[in-house]
Coordinates of C-alpha atoms in Angstrom, one line a residue:
X234 CA 126.8 -48.2 222.4
X235 CA 126.6 -46.9 219.0
X236 CA 126.3 -44.0 218.7
X237 CA 124.0 -42.0 215.7
X238 CA 124.1 -38.2 214.2
X239 CA 120.8 -36.4 215.8
X240 CA 117.9 -35.7 213.3
X241 CA 117.0 -32.4 212.6
X242 CA 113.8 -30.9 209.9
X243 CA 114.9 -27.4 208.5
X244 CA 112.1 -24.1 209.1
X245 CA 112.2 -22.4 206.2
X246 CA 114.2 -19.7 205.9
X247 CA 110.8 -17.5 204.7
X248 CA 108.9 -18.7 208.2
X249 CA 111.7 -17.5 210.0
X250 CA 112.5 -14.1 208.8
X251 CA 108.8 -12.8 207.3
X252 CA 107.6 -10.4 208.4
X253 CA 106.1 -11.3 211.9
X254 CA 102.6 -11.3 211.7
X255 CA 102.0 -8.9 214.0
X256 CA 104.0 -7.1 217.1
X257 CA 105.2 -4.4 219.6
X258 CA 102.1 -3.5 220.8
X259 CA 101.1 0.3 223.1
X260 CA 98.2 1.1 223.9
X261 CA 96.9 4.6 223.5
X262 CA 96.8 7.1 227.3
X263 CA 93.0 7.4 227.0
X264 CA 93.3 3.3 226.9
X265 CA 91.0 3.7 223.7
X266 CA 93.3 2.5 221.0
X267 CA 95.7 -0.5 220.7
X268 CA 98.5 0.9 217.9
X269 CA 101.0 -2.8 216.5
X270 CA 103.0 -3.4 214.0
X271 CA 101.8 -5.7 211.1
X272 CA 103.1 -6.8 207.5
X273 CA 101.5 -4.3 204.4
X274 CA 103.4 -5.6 201.3
X275 CA 106.1 -7.1 202.6
X276 CA 106.6 -4.7 205.7
X277 CA 106.1 -3.6 208.6
X278 CA 103.9 -0.6 209.4
X279 CA 101.4 0.9 211.9
X280 CA 98.3 -0.8 212.0
X281 CA 95.2 1.0 215.4
X282 CA 92.1 -0.7 216.4
X283 CA 89.4 0.7 219.0
X284 CA 89.0 -1.1 222.6
X285 CA 85.9 -2.0 222.8
X286 CA 84.5 -0.8 226.9
X287 CA 85.6 -4.0 228.5
X288 CA 88.8 -4.8 226.7
X289 CA 87.7 -7.0 224.4
X290 CA 89.4 -5.8 220.5
X291 CA 89.2 -7.6 217.4
X292 CA 92.9 -7.1 215.6
X293 CA 90.6 -8.2 212.4
X294 CA 89.1 -5.3 212.5
X295 CA 92.7 -2.6 213.4
X296 CA 92.7 0.2 210.4
X297 CA 96.6 0.7 208.5
X298 CA 97.9 4.1 210.0
X299 CA 101.1 4.6 207.4
X300 CA 102.5 3.0 204.4
X301 CA 105.8 2.9 204.0
X302 CA 106.2 0.3 201.4
X303 CA 110.2 0.7 201.5
X304 CA 111.1 -0.1 204.5
X305 CA 109.4 -1.7 208.1
X306 CA 108.4 0.6 209.6
X307 CA 110.4 -0.7 213.9
X308 CA 109.7 1.8 216.3
X309 CA 106.0 3.5 217.2
X310 CA 104.9 6.1 220.0
X311 CA 102.0 7.1 221.4
X312 CA 102.4 10.8 222.4
X313 CA 99.8 12.8 225.1
X314 CA 97.4 13.4 223.2
X315 CA 95.6 10.0 222.1
X316 CA 95.4 11.6 218.9
X317 CA 98.7 11.6 217.4
X318 CA 101.4 9.1 216.7
X319 CA 105.2 8.7 216.2
X320 CA 107.4 7.2 214.6
X321 CA 111.1 7.3 213.3
X322 CA 112.2 5.9 210.2
X323 CA 116.3 6.2 207.7
X324 CA 117.1 5.9 204.8
X325 CA 118.1 2.1 203.2
X326 CA 119.8 1.9 206.7
X327 CA 122.0 5.3 206.4
X328 CA 120.2 5.7 209.8
X329 CA 119.3 9.2 209.6
X330 CA 116.0 9.1 211.2
X331 CA 113.4 11.6 211.0
X332 CA 110.2 12.3 212.6
X333 CA 107.2 11.3 211.9
X334 CA 103.3 12.1 212.7
X335 CA 100.0 10.3 212.3
X336 CA 97.4 11.9 212.7
X337 CA 94.7 9.6 214.1
X338 CA 92.1 12.5 213.4
X339 CA 92.2 12.5 210.5
X340 CA 92.4 8.3 208.4
X341 CA 93.3 9.8 205.2
X342 CA 96.7 11.5 205.3
X343 CA 100.4 10.7 204.5
X344 CA 102.4 10.7 207.6
X345 CA 104.0 14.1 208.4
X346 CA 108.0 14.6 209.0
X347 CA 108.9 16.9 211.8
X348 CA 112.3 16.6 211.2
X349 CA 112.3 17.6 207.3
X350 CA 116.1 18.3 206.6
X351 CA 118.1 16.8 204.6
X352 CA 121.5 14.7 206.2
X353 CA 119.7 15.3 209.6
X354 CA 119.7 13.0 212.2
X355 CA 117.4 11.9 215.3
X356 CA 119.3 10.7 217.7
X357 CA 117.4 10.1 220.6
X358 CA 113.7 11.4 221.2
X359 CA 111.6 11.8 225.4
X360 CA 108.6 12.9 226.2
X361 CA 109.7 15.6 229.2
X362 CA 106.5 15.9 231.8
X363 CA 107.3 19.4 231.6
X364 CA 106.0 19.7 227.8
X365 CA 102.3 18.6 227.1
X366 CA 102.2 18.4 223.5
X367 CA 105.7 17.7 222.4
X368 CA 108.6 15.3 222.3
X369 CA 112.4 16.7 223.6
X370 CA 114.9 15.3 220.4
X371 CA 118.4 15.2 219.7
X372 CA 119.4 16.7 216.7
X373 CA 122.0 17.6 214.6
X374 CA 120.3 19.7 211.4
X375 CA 122.1 22.9 212.3
X376 CA 126.6 21.3 212.3
X377 CA 126.0 18.2 211.1
X378 CA 129.0 17.2 213.9
X379 CA 127.0 19.6 216.9
X380 CA 123.8 17.6 218.2
X381 CA 121.5 19.8 219.5
X382 CA 118.3 18.9 221.9
X383 CA 115.3 20.3 220.9
X384 CA 111.7 21.1 221.5
X385 CA 109.3 19.2 218.9
X386 CA 106.3 20.9 219.4
X387 CA 104.0 17.6 218.0
X388 CA 100.6 19.8 216.8
X389 CA 102.3 22.8 214.8
X390 CA 106.1 20.9 213.7
X391 CA 107.5 23.7 215.4
X392 CA 110.9 22.7 216.5
X393 CA 112.4 24.7 219.1
X394 CA 116.4 24.9 220.5
X395 CA 117.1 24.7 223.8
X396 CA 120.5 24.2 223.3
X397 CA 123.1 23.7 221.6
X398 CA 125.7 20.5 221.3
X399 CA 129.4 20.3 220.8
X400 CA 132.3 18.9 221.1
X401 CA 130.5 15.8 222.9
X402 CA 128.8 17.6 225.6
X403 CA 125.0 15.3 225.5
X404 CA 122.0 17.7 226.1
X405 CA 118.5 16.9 228.4
X406 CA 116.2 19.1 230.3
X407 CA 113.4 18.8 233.5
X408 CA 109.9 19.4 233.7
X409 CA 111.2 22.3 235.7
X410 CA 112.8 22.9 232.5
X411 CA 116.1 23.5 234.1
X412 CA 118.7 22.3 231.7
X413 CA 121.4 20.1 232.1
X414 CA 124.3 18.9 230.0
X415 CA 126.6 15.5 230.0
X416 CA 130.0 16.1 228.9
X417 CA 133.3 13.3 228.1
X418 CA 135.8 14.7 230.2
X419 CA 139.2 12.8 230.9
X420 CA 137.9 10.8 234.4
X421 CA 134.7 9.9 233.1
X422 CA 131.1 12.1 232.1
X423 CA 129.8 15.2 233.6
X424 CA 127.0 16.7 234.7
X425 CA 126.6 20.6 234.6
X426 CA 123.9 23.0 235.3
X427 CA 123.3 25.8 233.3
X428 CA 124.2 26.9 230.1
X429 CA 127.4 27.4 227.8
X430 CA 128.1 31.5 228.4
X431 CA 126.1 31.5 232.1
X432 CA 126.2 30.4 235.2
X433 CA 127.0 26.8 235.6
X434 CA 127.8 24.4 238.7
X435 CA 129.4 20.7 238.4
X436 CA 126.3 18.4 239.3
X437 CA 128.4 14.9 239.6
X438 CA 131.1 13.1 237.5
X439 CA 130.6 9.9 235.7
X440 CA 133.3 7.2 236.2
X441 CA 134.4 6.3 232.8
X442 CA 135.3 2.8 233.1
X443 CA 132.1 2.2 234.7
X444 CA 129.6 3.9 232.0
X445 CA 131.5 3.6 228.7
X446 CA 128.4 4.6 226.6
X447 CA 128.1 7.5 229.1
X448 CA 125.6 7.2 232.9
X449 CA 122.3 5.6 231.9
X450 CA 120.3 8.2 233.2
X451 CA 116.2 9.5 232.9
X452 CA 115.2 12.1 234.7
X453 CA 112.3 11.6 237.4
X454 CA 109.2 13.4 237.3
X455 CA 109.1 15.7 239.7
X456 CA 112.6 17.4 238.5
X457 CA 114.5 17.6 241.2
X458 CA 116.3 14.0 240.7
X459 CA 117.2 12.1 238.5
X460 CA 117.9 8.3 237.6
X461 CA 120.9 6.2 236.6
X462 CA 122.8 3.1 237.8
X463 CA 125.0 2.7 239.8
X464 CA 127.8 0.8 241.0
X465 CA 128.3 1.4 244.5
X466 CA 130.9 -1.1 245.9
X467 CA 129.6 -3.8 244.2
X468 CA 130.2 -5.7 241.6
X469 CA 126.7 -5.5 240.8
X470 CA 124.9 -2.7 238.6
X471 CA 122.0 -1.1 240.6
X472 CA 119.1 1.1 240.0
X473 CA 119.7 5.4 242.2
X474 CA 118.2 8.9 242.5
X475 CA 121.1 12.1 241.8
X476 CA 119.4 14.8 243.5
X477 CA 120.6 17.5 240.9
X478 CA 121.2 20.4 243.4
X479 CA 123.0 18.6 246.3
X480 CA 124.0 15.4 244.2
X481 CA 123.8 13.2 247.1
X482 CA 123.0 10.0 245.7
X483 CA 120.3 7.6 247.6
X484 CA 120.4 3.5 246.2
X485 CA 116.5 2.6 245.9
X486 CA 116.8 -1.5 245.2
X487 CA 119.1 -3.7 244.4
X488 CA 119.3 -7.3 243.4
X489 CA 122.7 -9.2 244.2
X490 CA 124.1 -11.2 241.4
X491 CA 121.9 -8.8 238.6
X492 CA 122.9 -5.8 236.9
X493 CA 120.5 -2.7 235.9
X494 CA 120.1 -3.8 232.2
X495 CA 121.0 -1.1 230.7
X496 CA 120.2 -3.1 226.9
X497 CA 118.4 -0.6 225.6
X498 CA 121.5 2.4 226.0
X499 CA 122.9 0.1 221.9
X500 CA 119.5 -0.9 221.4
X501 CA 117.1 1.4 222.2
X502 CA 113.9 -0.9 221.1
X503 CA 114.4 -3.2 223.8
X504 CA 112.9 -2.4 227.3
X505 CA 113.9 0.1 229.2
X506 CA 116.2 -0.4 233.1
X507 CA 113.4 2.3 234.4
X508 CA 108.7 0.9 234.0
X509 CA 106.9 4.1 234.7
X510 CA 103.2 4.8 235.9
X511 CA 102.3 6.8 232.4
X512 CA 99.8 9.3 234.5
X513 CA 102.6 10.6 237.0
X514 CA 105.7 9.0 235.2
X515 CA 106.3 7.8 238.8
X516 CA 109.3 5.2 239.2
X517 CA 107.6 1.9 239.9
X518 CA 109.5 -0.4 239.0
X519 CA 112.7 -1.7 237.7
X520 CA 114.4 -4.4 235.6
X521 CA 117.6 -6.8 236.2
X522 CA 119.5 -8.9 233.5
X523 CA 121.8 -11.8 233.6
X524 CA 120.7 -15.1 232.0
X525 CA 117.5 -14.1 232.9
X526 CA 116.2 -11.0 233.2
X527 CA 114.2 -10.0 236.7
X528 CA 111.5 -7.0 237.4
X529 CA 111.1 -5.3 240.8
X530 CA 108.2 -3.7 241.5
X531 CA 108.4 -0.3 244.2
X532 CA 105.5 -0.4 244.6
X533 CA 102.6 -1.7 246.2
X534 CA 100.4 -1.7 243.5
X535 CA 102.3 -2.3 240.5
X536 CA 103.7 -5.6 243.3
X537 CA 100.1 -6.6 243.1
X538 CA 99.7 -6.2 238.0
X539 CA 103.6 -7.4 237.8
X540 CA 102.5 -10.8 240.4
X541 CA 99.4 -11.2 237.7
X542 CA 101.3 -10.6 234.8
X543 CA 104.0 -12.6 235.2
X544 CA 101.8 -15.4 235.9
X545 CA 99.9 -15.3 232.1
X546 CA 103.4 -17.3 230.4
X547 CA 106.1 -19.0 230.9
X548 CA 108.8 -16.4 229.5
X549 CA 110.5 -13.5 230.2
X550 CA 108.7 -10.0 230.7
X551 CA 109.6 -7.5 228.2
X552 CA 108.2 -4.9 227.9
X553 CA 105.2 -3.4 229.9
X554 CA 103.3 -0.2 229.6
X555 CA 99.5 0.6 230.5
X556 CA 97.0 3.4 229.8
X557 CA 96.6 6.5 232.2
X558 CA 94.4 5.5 234.4
X559 CA 96.2 2.2 234.9
X560 CA 93.5 0.1 234.4
X561 CA 94.3 -1.9 231.0
X562 CA 98.3 -3.0 230.9
X563 CA 100.3 -4.4 227.8
X564 CA 102.5 -7.2 228.2
X565 CA 104.9 -8.8 225.9
X566 CA 106.8 -12.6 227.1
X567 CA 110.8 -12.8 225.1
X568 CA 110.8 -16.4 225.2
X569 CA 113.8 -19.2 223.1
X570 CA 110.4 -20.9 220.9
X571 CA 107.6 -19.0 221.5
X572 CA 106.9 -15.6 222.7
X573 CA 103.9 -14.1 223.1
X574 CA 101.4 -9.9 223.9
X575 CA 99.5 -9.7 226.0
X576 CA 96.4 -7.8 227.2
X577 CA 95.2 -7.4 231.5
X578 CA 92.5 -5.7 232.3
X579 CA 93.2 -5.3 236.6
X580 CA 89.3 -4.4 237.1
X581 CA 88.6 -7.1 236.2
X582 CA 91.7 -9.5 236.9
X583 CA 90.8 -11.1 233.6
X584 CA 93.7 -11.4 231.0
X585 CA 93.5 -11.6 226.3
X586 CA 95.8 -13.5 224.7
X587 CA 96.7 -10.8 221.4
X588 CA 99.0 -12.5 219.3
X589 CA 102.6 -14.8 218.9
X590 CA 104.6 -13.0 216.6
X591 CA 106.0 -15.9 214.9
X592 CA 102.6 -18.3 215.2
X593 CA 103.2 -19.6 211.8
X594 CA 106.0 -21.7 213.7
X595 CA 105.7 -24.6 216.1
X596 CA 107.9 -24.1 219.4
X597 CA 108.0 -27.8 219.4
X598 CA 110.3 -27.4 215.6
X599 CA 113.0 -25.6 217.5
X600 CA 115.4 -26.3 220.2
X601 CA 114.8 -25.3 223.1
X602 CA 118.5 -22.5 224.4
X603 CA 119.6 -22.3 228.1
X604 CA 122.3 -20.9 229.7
X605 CA 125.3 -22.8 230.6
X606 CA 128.3 -21.8 233.1
X607 CA 132.3 -21.3 230.9
X608 CA 135.7 -21.1 232.6
X609 CA 137.6 -19.4 230.6
X610 CA 141.2 -20.3 230.5
X611 CA 141.9 -17.2 233.2
X612 CA 138.9 -18.5 235.6
X613 CA 136.9 -16.0 234.3
X614 CA 132.5 -17.3 234.2
X615 CA 131.7 -16.7 230.7
X616 CA 127.5 -16.9 230.6
X617 CA 127.2 -18.9 226.9
X618 CA 123.5 -19.7 225.9
X619 CA 123.3 -23.1 224.4
X620 CA 120.6 -24.1 221.7
X621 CA 122.0 -27.6 220.6
X622 CA 119.2 -29.2 217.7
X623 CA 116.5 -31.4 218.7
X624 CA 116.0 -34.0 220.2
X625 CA 120.3 -34.6 220.6
X626 CA 121.9 -36.0 223.6
X627 CA 126.0 -36.3 223.5
X628 CA 124.9 -39.8 225.3
X629 CA 123.1 -40.8 221.8
X630 CA 124.5 -38.7 219.8
X631 CA 127.5 -37.8 217.7
X632 CA 128.8 -34.2 217.6
X633 CA 126.2 -32.2 215.8
X634 CA 128.9 -29.4 213.8
X635 CA 128.8 -25.6 215.4
X636 CA 128.1 -22.7 215.0
X637 CA 129.8 -19.8 217.2
X638 CA 127.6 -16.8 216.8
X639 CA 130.0 -13.7 218.8
X640 CA 127.5 -10.5 218.9
X641 CA 128.1 -6.8 218.7
X642 CA 128.8 -4.6 220.2
X643 CA 130.8 -5.4 222.0
X644 CA 128.8 -3.1 225.0
X645 CA 126.2 -5.6 224.4
X646 CA 124.8 -8.8 225.5
X647 CA 122.9 -11.8 224.4
X648 CA 119.3 -11.9 225.9
X649 CA 117.9 -15.9 226.8
X650 CA 114.7 -15.0 224.1
X651 CA 113.9 -16.6 219.9
X652 CA 116.9 -15.7 218.4
X653 CA 115.8 -16.5 215.0
X654 CA 119.4 -17.1 213.4
X655 CA 119.3 -19.6 216.3
X656 CA 117.3 -21.3 214.9
X657 CA 117.9 -21.0 211.6
X658 CA 121.1 -23.3 211.7
X659 CA 120.3 -25.7 215.1
X660 CA 117.1 -26.6 213.0
X661 CA 119.5 -27.5 209.9
X662 CA 121.4 -30.0 212.9
X663 CA 124.1 -27.9 214.5
X664 CA 124.8 -26.9 218.2
X665 CA 124.3 -22.9 218.5
X666 CA 127.0 -21.2 221.0
X667 CA 126.6 -17.6 222.5
X668 CA 129.2 -17.3 224.5
X669 CA 129.1 -13.4 226.4
X670 CA 133.3 -13.2 226.7
X671 CA 134.6 -10.4 228.5
X672 CA 133.3 -6.8 227.8
X673 CA 129.8 -7.9 227.2
X674 CA 127.1 -5.5 229.6
X675 CA 124.9 -7.8 232.3
X676 CA 126.9 -9.4 234.0
X677 CA 128.7 -7.4 236.4
X678 CA 131.7 -4.7 236.4
X679 CA 134.6 -6.7 236.5
X680 CA 133.5 -8.9 233.7
X681 CA 133.4 -5.9 231.6
X682 CA 136.1 -3.5 232.8
X683 CA 138.6 -7.6 231.9
X684 CA 137.4 -6.6 227.8
X685 CA 140.0 -2.9 228.1
X686 CA 142.5 -4.0 225.8
X687 CA 142.0 -7.6 225.3
X688 CA 140.0 -6.8 222.0
X689 CA 142.2 -9.8 219.9
X690 CA 143.6 -11.1 223.3
X691 CA 142.0 -12.1 226.2
X692 CA 138.1 -11.3 224.1
X693 CA 139.2 -14.2 221.1
X694 CA 140.9 -16.2 223.8
X695 CA 137.1 -16.3 225.8
X696 CA 135.7 -18.0 222.0
X697 CA 138.2 -20.4 222.0
X698 CA 138.0 -22.0 225.5
X699 CA 134.1 -21.8 224.5
X700 CA 134.3 -23.9 221.7
X701 CA 137.1 -25.8 223.8
X702 CA 134.1 -26.7 226.7
X703 CA 131.3 -27.4 223.2
X704 CA 133.7 -30.2 222.3
X705 CA 134.2 -31.2 225.5
X706 CA 130.7 -31.8 226.4
X707 CA 129.5 -34.0 223.5
X708 CA 127.8 -30.7 221.4
X709 CA 130.0 -30.1 218.7
X710 CA 132.5 -31.9 216.5
X711 CA 136.0 -30.5 216.1
X712 CA 136.7 -30.9 213.1
X713 CA 132.8 -28.8 212.2
X714 CA 133.3 -26.0 213.5
X715 CA 132.1 -22.1 212.0
X716 CA 131.6 -18.7 213.5
X717 CA 129.9 -16.6 212.7
X718 CA 129.0 -12.9 213.5
X719 CA 128.2 -9.2 212.6
X720 CA 129.8 -5.5 213.5
X721 CA 132.1 -6.5 216.8
X722 CA 130.4 -9.7 217.1
X723 CA 132.2 -9.5 211.8
X724 CA 134.9 -8.3 214.3
X725 CA 135.7 -11.3 216.3
X726 CA 134.9 -13.4 213.5
X727 CA 137.3 -12.3 210.6
X728 CA 140.2 -12.3 214.4
X729 CA 138.9 -16.1 214.6
X730 CA 140.5 -16.6 210.9
X731 CA 143.8 -15.0 211.4
X732 CA 144.4 -16.0 214.9
X733 CA 143.2 -19.3 215.3
X734 CA 142.9 -19.9 210.6
X735 CA 143.6 -23.8 212.2
X736 CA 140.2 -23.9 214.3
X737 CA 137.4 -23.0 211.7
X738 CA 136.1 -24.7 208.4
X739 CA 134.1 -21.5 207.7
X740 CA 133.8 -18.5 208.5
X741 CA 130.9 -15.8 207.6
X742 CA 130.8 -12.3 208.5
X743 CA 128.7 -9.7 208.1
X744 CA 129.4 -6.0 208.4
X745 CA 132.2 -7.1 210.2
X746 CA 135.3 -4.4 211.0
X747 CA 138.5 -5.2 209.9
X748 CA 140.5 -2.2 210.4
X749 CA 139.5 -0.6 214.0
X750 CA 141.7 2.4 212.8
X751 CA 139.7 3.3 209.8
X752 CA 136.0 1.9 211.7
X753 CA 136.5 5.1 214.4
X754 CA 137.4 7.0 212.2
X755 CA 134.2 6.6 209.8
X756 CA 131.7 7.5 212.5
X757 CA 129.6 10.5 212.3
X758 CA 131.9 13.7 213.8
X759 CA 129.5 14.8 216.0
X760 CA 129.8 11.5 218.4
X761 CA 133.7 11.3 218.3
X762 CA 133.9 12.8 221.0
X763 CA 132.1 9.8 222.8
X764 CA 134.5 7.0 221.9
X765 CA 136.8 8.3 224.9
X766 CA 135.8 5.6 227.4
X767 CA 135.1 3.0 224.8
X768 CA 137.1 2.5 222.1
X769 CA 139.3 3.9 222.5
X770 CA 139.9 3.1 226.1
X771 CA 139.5 -0.3 225.4
X772 CA 141.5 -0.7 222.9
X773 CA 143.3 2.7 221.9
X774 CA 143.0 6.5 220.3
X775 CA 143.7 6.0 216.7
X776 CA 145.2 9.5 216.3
X777 CA 147.6 9.6 219.2
X778 CA 150.7 7.0 216.8
X779 CA 150.9 4.4 219.3
X780 CA 148.3 3.2 219.8
X781 CA 147.0 3.4 216.7
X782 CA 150.5 0.8 216.0
X783 CA 149.0 -1.0 218.8
X784 CA 145.2 -1.2 216.9
X785 CA 146.4 -2.2 213.8
X786 CA 148.3 -4.9 214.9
X787 CA 144.6 -5.8 217.1
X788 CA 142.4 -5.6 213.8
X789 CA 142.2 -8.1 210.5
X790 CA 143.2 -6.1 208.3
X791 CA 147.3 -6.0 209.2
X792 CA 146.7 -10.4 209.0
X793 CA 145.2 -11.8 206.2
X794 CA 148.0 -13.6 205.2
X795 CA 147.1 -16.0 207.6
X796 CA 143.8 -16.8 206.4
X797 CA 143.5 -20.3 204.7
X798 CA 139.1 -20.7 206.2
X799 CA 136.8 -20.1 202.9
X800 CA 134.6 -16.4 204.8
X801 CA 131.4 -15.3 202.9
X802 CA 131.0 -11.7 203.7
X803 CA 127.4 -9.1 203.5
X804 CA 127.9 -6.0 203.8
X805 CA 124.7 -3.0 203.7
X806 CA 126.1 0.0 201.4
X807 CA 125.0 2.0 203.1
X808 CA 126.8 1.5 206.2
X809 CA 128.2 4.8 208.8
X810 CA 129.4 2.6 211.2
X811 CA 131.2 0.3 208.8
X812 CA 132.4 1.2 205.4
X813 CA 131.9 -1.1 202.4
X814 CA 135.6 -0.5 201.7
X815 CA 136.6 -2.6 205.0
X816 CA 134.8 -5.4 203.9
X817 CA 135.8 -4.3 199.7
X818 CA 139.7 -4.3 200.9
X819 CA 139.7 -7.6 202.5
X820 CA 137.8 -9.5 199.7
X821 CA 140.3 -7.8 197.6
X822 CA 142.9 -8.5 198.4
X823 CA 142.0 -12.6 200.1
X824 CA 140.5 -13.0 196.1
X825 CA 144.8 -11.9 195.9
X826 CA 145.4 -14.9 197.7
X827 CA 143.5 -17.3 196.4
X828 CA 141.3 -18.3 199.3
X829 CA 137.9 -18.6 199.0
X830 CA 135.8 -15.6 199.4
X831 CA 131.9 -15.1 198.7
X832 CA 130.9 -11.5 198.9
X833 CA 127.6 -10.4 198.6
X834 CA 126.3 -6.3 199.0
X835 CA 122.4 -4.9 200.2
X836 CA 122.6 -1.8 198.5
X837 CA 119.8 -0.7 200.2
X838 CA 120.9 -2.1 203.2
X839 CA 123.0 -0.4 206.4
X840 CA 124.0 -1.3 209.5
X841 CA 121.5 -4.3 210.4
X842 CA 119.9 -5.1 207.2
X843 CA 115.5 -5.3 207.9
X844 CA 113.9 -6.3 205.1
X845 CA 112.6 -8.9 205.0
X846 CA 113.9 -10.3 201.2
X847 CA 117.2 -9.9 202.4
X848 CA 117.4 -11.5 205.7
X849 CA 116.1 -14.8 203.6
X850 CA 119.2 -14.0 200.8
X851 CA 121.9 -13.5 203.2
X852 CA 120.6 -16.7 205.2
X853 CA 119.7 -18.8 202.8
X854 CA 123.5 -18.4 201.1
X855 CA 124.5 -18.5 203.8
X856 CA 123.6 -21.7 204.6
X857 CA 124.3 -23.6 202.1
X858 CA 128.0 -22.2 202.4
X859 CA 128.0 -23.3 205.7
X860 CA 126.7 -26.8 204.7
X861 CA 129.1 -26.9 201.2
X862 CA 131.9 -27.0 204.0
X863 CA 130.7 -28.6 208.0
X864 CA 128.2 -30.4 206.2
X865 CA 124.5 -29.4 208.1
X866 CA 121.8 -29.2 206.3
X867 CA 120.9 -26.6 203.4

């Protein structure tokens, strides 16, 4: 049988990367208002609209309540007083996020910066049941190297320091106004009660190897317990309650094959694993993840609601929230081609489709994504997301070019969802492969810890093995393979063109790490102690000479003499994680050797690009670059 190339119809870069028509809906605690994000002057801003008594809503009647035409607003939250909305915003990607307040009773007033401290950063913002009218923020407003725990009065803007940080300590407060400190130790993360200088008590220690970024914790509303994830004697992470008085641990639930979903630890805009009652704070459900997400209800009432919500769409249930009475529920659905947001009235059983964020795109124009299993050379299973072009059949079509996309982190993971960069390339005739290499989270403890000591080693072998799987299965032409990654994925891209230079016909690096020691030294001073159980444990401490030498051996900057692959690099000028000097150095040295390197620096971006015109430029240029070297459609 003669096989022919698959035909593909590109979806425009504008349709993919322009702001969504609407997104991220939230409901006020009194059930009166719906807030969401929508564009204004090409930037996402917050809009609000009033619900009818029967739950009806006309989104076209919404009014805009923020006015940021410089950088998109990507996060907004209701306070316990429905008069106020809060949102976080930084300056051109410098990650110095401030808390801004919107007053719905004063629609003509500008948003107020509640943390107006130059150079300071809000690291976390949470509501605590015992502190009505306030939010608790972690903020380095006094000393850049010290993250303090502060109570912020939303109405007045008054800021009260509850506990001073330092030496890698972080704090949280319970509804009983008791203070607890989490400190990095040699063994792990030690939880203590009480302030320094006073009487202190060690409650427990969380194992460092189990929690590279610290334990996934949340204080229970009664102030006497802490919800967290525990492996126990299993490979899967499960939800548990820690008694803060006795240190006793009680498992709350367990999934036999899925982990408690921890992705929001490093991506706070993604849904939390803890689903709580809006009025009482009671834990009513937990979220698990593997290739797809699963939610377990923990109360009969939420089980009834969950059954109704899950029947609304075919995707994975994402953010779930309700008003204080539990009558109106918002549900978003992740989907590989057609995400959606819904409003459900539990009193009547009626549900309304609120919007499809990318309703301008026909879902049938996008290829589906499915999970496959790749077995690494040492036998480790690598869950992998495969997205071939629309209509591609390996038995009928010649193998297309392949774009390998390693994710960032590396203590992160990809999701089964509408991934815009995947669809950009898949609709242009490429197979896109996203392997969850060792070190990825959400696939069990053994899978994560198999990455210890394996930067530029087995972690790279996993990517090579995934490419070989795609070639053998007929999804990829071995002569036309590209690699495209950002952050750690950018590091993996640079490792790819230095360790296996003949495997890749082209490579695209987006804010990628080239020098491991330099990257770690550039991290903000306040967070460096917390590197002990992630970067230091997995690849080394640059302050230890022997480990620094090994880190340099695992750094692409040491092996640029091996690079032959045409390379494109994108960098944010304000990146505080991977400094522009790293990318400058790579470009200068490769060009001196005559290697083809295209380079673009965006003056108004940091580590993650968000401005739509920059995203369009990046992918348009990357698409032309890969088409030139791999033969896909520009």
